[in-house]
XYZ file of C-alpha atoms in Angstrom:
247
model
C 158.781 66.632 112.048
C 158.466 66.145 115.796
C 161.831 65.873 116.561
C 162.529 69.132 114.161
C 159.889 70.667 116.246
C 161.945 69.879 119.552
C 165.158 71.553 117.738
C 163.273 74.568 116.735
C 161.971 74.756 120.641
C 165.348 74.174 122.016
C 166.633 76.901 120.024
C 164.043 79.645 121.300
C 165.201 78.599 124.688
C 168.579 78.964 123.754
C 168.067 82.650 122.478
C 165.709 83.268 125.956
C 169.509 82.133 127.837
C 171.321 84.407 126.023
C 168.900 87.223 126.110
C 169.415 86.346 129.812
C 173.395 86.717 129.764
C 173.854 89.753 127.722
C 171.940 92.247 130.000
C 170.518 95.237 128.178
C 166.938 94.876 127.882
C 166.646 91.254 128.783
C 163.575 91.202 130.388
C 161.375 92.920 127.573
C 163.372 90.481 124.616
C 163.096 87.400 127.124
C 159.144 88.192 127.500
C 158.812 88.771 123.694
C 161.217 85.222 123.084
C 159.073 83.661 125.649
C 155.009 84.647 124.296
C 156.904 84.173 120.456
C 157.773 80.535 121.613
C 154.451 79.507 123.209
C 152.481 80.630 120.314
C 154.366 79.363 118.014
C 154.665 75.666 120.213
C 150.914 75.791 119.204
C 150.969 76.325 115.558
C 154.003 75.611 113.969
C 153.745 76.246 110.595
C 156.639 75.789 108.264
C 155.166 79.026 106.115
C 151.880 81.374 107.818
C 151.875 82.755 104.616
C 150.418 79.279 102.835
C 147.717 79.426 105.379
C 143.445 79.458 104.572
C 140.731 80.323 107.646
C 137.313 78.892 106.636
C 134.594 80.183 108.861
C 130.878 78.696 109.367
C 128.088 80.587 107.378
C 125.313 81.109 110.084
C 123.547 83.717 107.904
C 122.918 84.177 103.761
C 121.335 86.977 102.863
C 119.887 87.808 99.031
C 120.682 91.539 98.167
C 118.710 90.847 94.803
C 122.199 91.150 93.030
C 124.108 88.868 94.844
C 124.065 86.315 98.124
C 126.045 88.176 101.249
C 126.996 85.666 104.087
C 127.953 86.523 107.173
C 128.998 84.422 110.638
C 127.769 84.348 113.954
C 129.233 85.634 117.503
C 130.862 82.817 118.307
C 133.101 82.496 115.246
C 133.887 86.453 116.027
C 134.919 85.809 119.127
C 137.312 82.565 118.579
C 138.432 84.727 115.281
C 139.724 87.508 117.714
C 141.634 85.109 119.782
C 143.020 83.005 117.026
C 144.006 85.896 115.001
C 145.898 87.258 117.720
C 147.924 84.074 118.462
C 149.150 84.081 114.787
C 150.323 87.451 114.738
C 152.185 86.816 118.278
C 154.027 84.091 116.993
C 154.839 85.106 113.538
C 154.089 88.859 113.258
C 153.637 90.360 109.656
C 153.997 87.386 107.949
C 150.437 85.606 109.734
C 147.815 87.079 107.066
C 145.746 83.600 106.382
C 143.491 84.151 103.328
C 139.558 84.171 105.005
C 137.337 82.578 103.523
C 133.239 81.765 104.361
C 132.398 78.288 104.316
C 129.648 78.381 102.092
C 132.103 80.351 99.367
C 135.566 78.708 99.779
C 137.097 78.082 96.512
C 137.978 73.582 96.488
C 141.909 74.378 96.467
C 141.835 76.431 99.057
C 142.005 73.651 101.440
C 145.255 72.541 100.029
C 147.139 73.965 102.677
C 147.352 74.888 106.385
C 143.919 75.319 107.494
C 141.634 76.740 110.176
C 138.377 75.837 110.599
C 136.304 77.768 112.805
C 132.478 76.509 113.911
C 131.327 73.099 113.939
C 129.478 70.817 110.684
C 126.049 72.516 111.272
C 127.009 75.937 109.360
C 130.518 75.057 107.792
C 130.661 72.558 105.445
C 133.912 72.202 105.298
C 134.432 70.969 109.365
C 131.783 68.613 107.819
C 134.102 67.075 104.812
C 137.387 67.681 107.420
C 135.390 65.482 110.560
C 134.431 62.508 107.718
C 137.863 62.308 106.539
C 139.803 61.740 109.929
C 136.954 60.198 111.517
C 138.873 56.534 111.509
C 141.753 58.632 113.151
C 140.314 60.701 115.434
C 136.616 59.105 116.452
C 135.053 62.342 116.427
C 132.146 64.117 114.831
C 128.723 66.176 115.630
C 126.194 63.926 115.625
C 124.288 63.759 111.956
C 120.501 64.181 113.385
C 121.548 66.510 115.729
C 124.726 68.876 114.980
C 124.831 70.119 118.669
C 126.155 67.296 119.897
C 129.924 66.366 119.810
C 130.289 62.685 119.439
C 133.866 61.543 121.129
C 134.589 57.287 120.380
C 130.736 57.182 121.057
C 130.434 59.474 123.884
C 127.979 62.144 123.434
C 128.633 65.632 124.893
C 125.217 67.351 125.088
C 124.830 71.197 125.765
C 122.347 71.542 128.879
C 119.313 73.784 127.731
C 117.273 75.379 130.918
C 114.339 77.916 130.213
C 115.274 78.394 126.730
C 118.949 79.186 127.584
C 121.651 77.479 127.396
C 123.511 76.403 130.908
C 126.739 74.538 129.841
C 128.071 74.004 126.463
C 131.482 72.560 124.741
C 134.435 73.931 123.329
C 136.566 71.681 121.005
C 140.447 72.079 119.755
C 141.872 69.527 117.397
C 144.975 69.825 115.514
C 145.871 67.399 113.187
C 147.583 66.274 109.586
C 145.663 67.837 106.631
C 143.607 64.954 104.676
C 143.153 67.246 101.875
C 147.022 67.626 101.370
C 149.818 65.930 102.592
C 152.843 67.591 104.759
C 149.716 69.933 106.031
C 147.860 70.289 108.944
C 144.643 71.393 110.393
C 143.316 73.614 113.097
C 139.431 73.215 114.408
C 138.219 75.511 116.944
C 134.375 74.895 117.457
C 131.436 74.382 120.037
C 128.134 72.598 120.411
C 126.714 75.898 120.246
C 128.089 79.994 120.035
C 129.063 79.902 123.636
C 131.434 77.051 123.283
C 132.595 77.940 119.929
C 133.324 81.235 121.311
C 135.197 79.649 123.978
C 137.193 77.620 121.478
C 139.572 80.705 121.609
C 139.741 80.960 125.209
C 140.792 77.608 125.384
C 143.464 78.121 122.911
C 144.349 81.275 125.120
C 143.877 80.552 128.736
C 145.178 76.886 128.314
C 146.927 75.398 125.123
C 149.071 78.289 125.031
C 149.614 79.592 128.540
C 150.149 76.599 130.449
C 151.359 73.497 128.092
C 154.594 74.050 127.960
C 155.289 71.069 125.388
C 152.185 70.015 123.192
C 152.278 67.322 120.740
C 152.183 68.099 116.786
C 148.305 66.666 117.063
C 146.122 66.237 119.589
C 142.388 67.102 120.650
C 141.080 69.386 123.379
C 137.247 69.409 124.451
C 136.405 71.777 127.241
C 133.172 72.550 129.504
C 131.609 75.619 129.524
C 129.210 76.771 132.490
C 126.593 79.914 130.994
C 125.460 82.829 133.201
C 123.556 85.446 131.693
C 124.976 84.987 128.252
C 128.719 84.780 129.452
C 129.973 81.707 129.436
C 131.477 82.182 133.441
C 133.633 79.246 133.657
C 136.248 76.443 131.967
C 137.086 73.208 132.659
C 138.879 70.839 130.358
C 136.873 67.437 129.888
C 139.920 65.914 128.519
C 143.164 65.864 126.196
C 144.421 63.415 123.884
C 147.654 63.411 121.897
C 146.664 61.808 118.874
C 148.954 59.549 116.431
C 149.858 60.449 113.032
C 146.693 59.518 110.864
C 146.678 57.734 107.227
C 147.000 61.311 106.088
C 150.151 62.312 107.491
């Protein structure tokens, strides 16, 4: 799939080249070519359509007739970003079944899926993290889910006057391990600031200025808190990761 990957690319460029030669309204279909191709570089997904979006449960709720759950900022705010990135790269035709974590039917991960939030409140980054933990090395720590756990290395959110100071923002794309031929898409944080920040990192870096990313890779980011905004990114590191024992 890589190297169809690398045709499909060269082929967008192709159709930016042309767009270039024939004239008339080149710059606005060379600008729409060009944001089409850098979202899509990110996702590529044979069909959007087969596609499920788990998000973490921070919340249940008992009406007296029935449980409601509902999710927290964070996940809102990496939603809005992620959301947006489908639809620029594959219009109509990105409409992902959502689904809360605590509610998401078992077959429902048999497909292209995005996680959103870490293992404390979805269950199903839990199950996802165990599975391609030989692979990938990484998981929230089990006696503390704040804590991102890299080959050992502990990335700890920094807590001052009962407000958080700098937190984490995690990316990792990789095969499915629930289904074959599928992949998987995990935006989450150590807490809601670097969850939230999950989609800025897909924004402000994975898409805007990697040209070329690999099929799977991982992407953990710092995030320095002011007042509730988390101010500033920097990326810690990123990895290109081999195909896994469930690719």
């Amino acid at each position: 799939m890589d190297i169809l990957d690398r045709i499909v690319q060269l082929i967008e460029t192709l159709d930016v080249l042309i767009a270039l030669a024939t004239g008339a309204g080149a710059a606005t279909v060379v600008l729409r070519i060009a944001r089409r191709r850098r979202h899509r570089g990110f996702w590529r997904l044979r069909s959007p359509i087969q596609m499920s979006l788990c998000v973490a449960t921070s919340a249940a709720t008992n009406t007296g007739k029935y449980t409601r759950y509902a999710t927290g900022v964070g996940q809102v705010r990496a939603l809005s970003d992620i959301t947006h990135s489908l639809k620029q790269a594959y219009g109509e035709d990105a409409d992902p079944t959502v689904y809360m974590s605590e509610s998401m039917p078992a077959e429902a991960v048999r497909c292209d899926l995005v996680l959103v939030g870490g293992s404390k409140n979805n269950t199903v980054t839990r199950r996802f993290l165990d599975a391609v933990f030989d692979d990938v090395g990484l998981r929230f720590d089990p006696d503390d889910e704040n804590i991102i756990v890299l080959d050992g290395v502990r990335y700890e959110t920094e807590v001052s006057n009962g407000a958080v100071q700098k937190d984490y923002a995690l990316v990792l794309v990789t095969d499915n391990p629930f289904c074959n031929g599928r992949r998987v898409f995990l935006f989450a944080g150590s807490h809601t600031y670097g969850t939230g920040a999950a989609g800025r990192l897909l924004r402000e870096d994975l898409i805007e200025k990697r040209f070329f990313l690999p099929r799977r890779f991982l992407c953990l980011a710092e995030i320095t808190v002011d007042q509730h905004l988390d101010l500033t990114m920097k990326t810690v590191l990123f990895r290109p990761l081999k195909p896994g024992t469930h690719a």
